[in-house]
Amino acid sequence: MIESGTWTVLFTDVVGSTELRSALGDDAADALFSTIDAAIVDAVERNQGVRVKGTGDGHMAAFRGAADAIGAAVAIQQAVARADEVALRVGISAGDARADGDD
């Protein structure tokens, strides 16, 4: 559970996910996105982060330290760079955050 306080929040987004799904077909896209999701969750957990939620073609994760979030971002980009057909945006923001239900 996320508590209110100072957090560093990481967001990911697959660029052109709808077009990519159309080009690959549902089965291949599902397999690719599942691999990407697993890499993101793994990077977040290895860097002491908490996955807050999935956003369809991305994720939101929270970290107590900026260095942990940056470490996760680098690991995510390195993992996804191996899949040539995928571009992934990763954004990081730091500041005070308040929990709102599961968000």
Tab-separated table of C-alpha atoms in Angstrom:
chain	number	residue	atom	x	y	z
A	1	MET	CA	0.000	0.000	0.000
A	2	ILE	CA	1.257	3.452	-0.898
A	3	GLU	CA	1.299	5.964	1.947
A	4	SER	CA	1.099	9.713	1.493
A	5	GLY	CA	4.449	11.476	1.455
A	6	THR	CA	7.339	12.156	-0.882
A	7	TRP	CA	7.572	9.650	-3.719
A	8	THR	CA	9.218	9.331	-7.099
A	9	VAL	CA	6.672	8.096	-9.628
A	10	LEU	CA	7.564	6.288	-12.847
A	11	PHE	CA	5.233	5.993	-15.833
A	12	THR	CA	5.688	3.859	-18.939
A	13	ASP	CA	3.844	3.955	-22.247
A	14	VAL	CA	4.234	1.787	-25.355
A	15	VAL	CA	4.431	4.190	-28.306
A	16	GLY	CA	1.855	3.409	-30.985
A	17	SER	CA	0.469	0.403	-29.142
A	18	THR	CA	-2.782	0.371	-31.118
A	19	GLU	CA	-0.971	0.450	-34.457
A	20	LEU	CA	1.494	-2.177	-33.226
A	21	ARG	CA	-1.388	-4.446	-32.178
A	22	SER	CA	-2.981	-4.044	-35.620
A	23	ALA	CA	0.295	-4.830	-37.381
A	24	LEU	CA	1.150	-7.877	-35.271
A	25	GLY	CA	-2.308	-9.302	-34.646
A	26	ASP	CA	-3.847	-9.939	-31.249
A	27	ASP	CA	-1.990	-13.134	-30.325
A	28	ALA	CA	1.483	-11.840	-31.199
A	29	ALA	CA	0.743	-8.462	-29.609
A	30	ASP	CA	-0.519	-10.105	-26.416
A	31	ALA	CA	2.659	-12.181	-26.195
A	32	LEU	CA	4.875	-9.142	-26.820
A	33	PHE	CA	3.036	-6.929	-24.323
A	34	SER	CA	3.113	-9.714	-21.743
A	35	THR	CA	6.905	-9.902	-22.116
A	36	ILE	CA	7.191	-6.119	-21.796
A	37	ASP	CA	4.905	-6.082	-18.741
A	38	ALA	CA	6.987	-8.783	-17.052
A	39	ALA	CA	10.206	-6.832	-17.718
A	40	ILE	CA	8.682	-3.677	-16.249
A	41	VAL	CA	7.342	-5.386	-13.132
A	42	ASP	CA	10.682	-7.150	-12.625
A	43	ALA	CA	12.654	-3.885	-12.950
A	44	VAL	CA	10.308	-2.091	-10.550
A	45	GLU	CA	10.539	-4.825	-7.923
A	46	ARG	CA	14.341	-5.209	-8.246
A	47	ASN	CA	14.654	-1.472	-7.587
A	48	GLN	CA	12.448	-1.444	-4.471
A	49	GLY	CA	9.459	0.035	-6.255
A	50	VAL	CA	5.753	-0.651	-5.949
A	51	ARG	CA	3.634	-1.145	-9.057
A	52	VAL	CA	0.608	1.048	-8.499
A	53	LYS	CA	-1.378	0.069	-11.577
A	54	GLY	CA	-1.373	-0.858	-15.218
A	55	THR	CA	-2.732	1.648	-17.698
A	56	GLY	CA	-3.477	-0.678	-20.607
A	57	ASP	CA	-0.272	-0.109	-22.551
A	58	GLY	CA	1.807	1.147	-19.636
A	59	HIS	CA	2.429	1.129	-15.933
A	60	MET	CA	2.586	3.456	-12.955
A	61	ALA	CA	5.056	2.635	-10.192
A	62	ALA	CA	6.179	4.476	-7.069
A	63	PHE	CA	9.585	4.588	-5.386
A	64	ARG	CA	10.788	6.126	-2.129
A	65	GLY	CA	14.056	7.215	-3.759
A	66	ALA	CA	14.797	8.874	-7.088
A	67	ALA	CA	17.873	6.685	-7.636
A	68	ASP	CA	15.683	3.576	-7.411
A	69	ALA	CA	13.254	4.977	-9.985
A	70	ILE	CA	16.095	5.881	-12.328
A	71	GLY	CA	17.597	2.409	-11.909
A	72	ALA	CA	14.252	0.880	-12.830
A	73	ALA	CA	13.881	3.205	-15.834
A	74	VAL	CA	17.299	2.208	-17.165
A	75	ALA	CA	16.573	-1.497	-16.661
A	76	ILE	CA	13.208	-1.134	-18.411
A	77	GLN	CA	14.715	0.690	-21.394
A	78	GLN	CA	17.495	-1.891	-21.704
A	79	ALA	CA	15.043	-4.798	-21.602
A	80	VAL	CA	12.675	-3.268	-24.141
A	81	ALA	CA	15.493	-2.121	-26.455
A	82	ARG	CA	16.004	-5.786	-27.330
A	83	ALA	CA	12.591	-5.836	-29.038
A	84	ASP	CA	13.221	-3.823	-32.221
A	85	GLU	CA	9.568	-3.196	-33.065
A	86	VAL	CA	8.765	-1.507	-29.737
A	87	ALA	CA	9.356	2.048	-28.589
A	88	LEU	CA	8.681	2.730	-24.928
A	89	ARG	CA	8.408	6.079	-23.187
A	90	VAL	CA	9.480	6.262	-19.550
A	91	GLY	CA	8.790	9.355	-17.452
A	92	ILE	CA	9.751	10.100	-13.871
A	93	SER	CA	8.367	12.736	-11.514
A	94	ALA	CA	9.213	13.393	-7.872
A	95	GLY	CA	7.267	15.197	-5.206
A	96	ASP	CA	4.593	14.904	-2.588
A	97	ALA	CA	1.922	12.341	-3.360
A	98	ARG	CA	-1.310	11.354	-1.681
A	99	ALA	CA	-2.865	7.910	-1.862
A	100	ASP	CA	-6.366	7.850	-3.338
A	101	GLY	CA	-7.865	4.380	-3.021
A	102	ASP	CA	-5.593	2.082	-4.994
A	103	ASP	CA	-3.910	5.060	-6.721
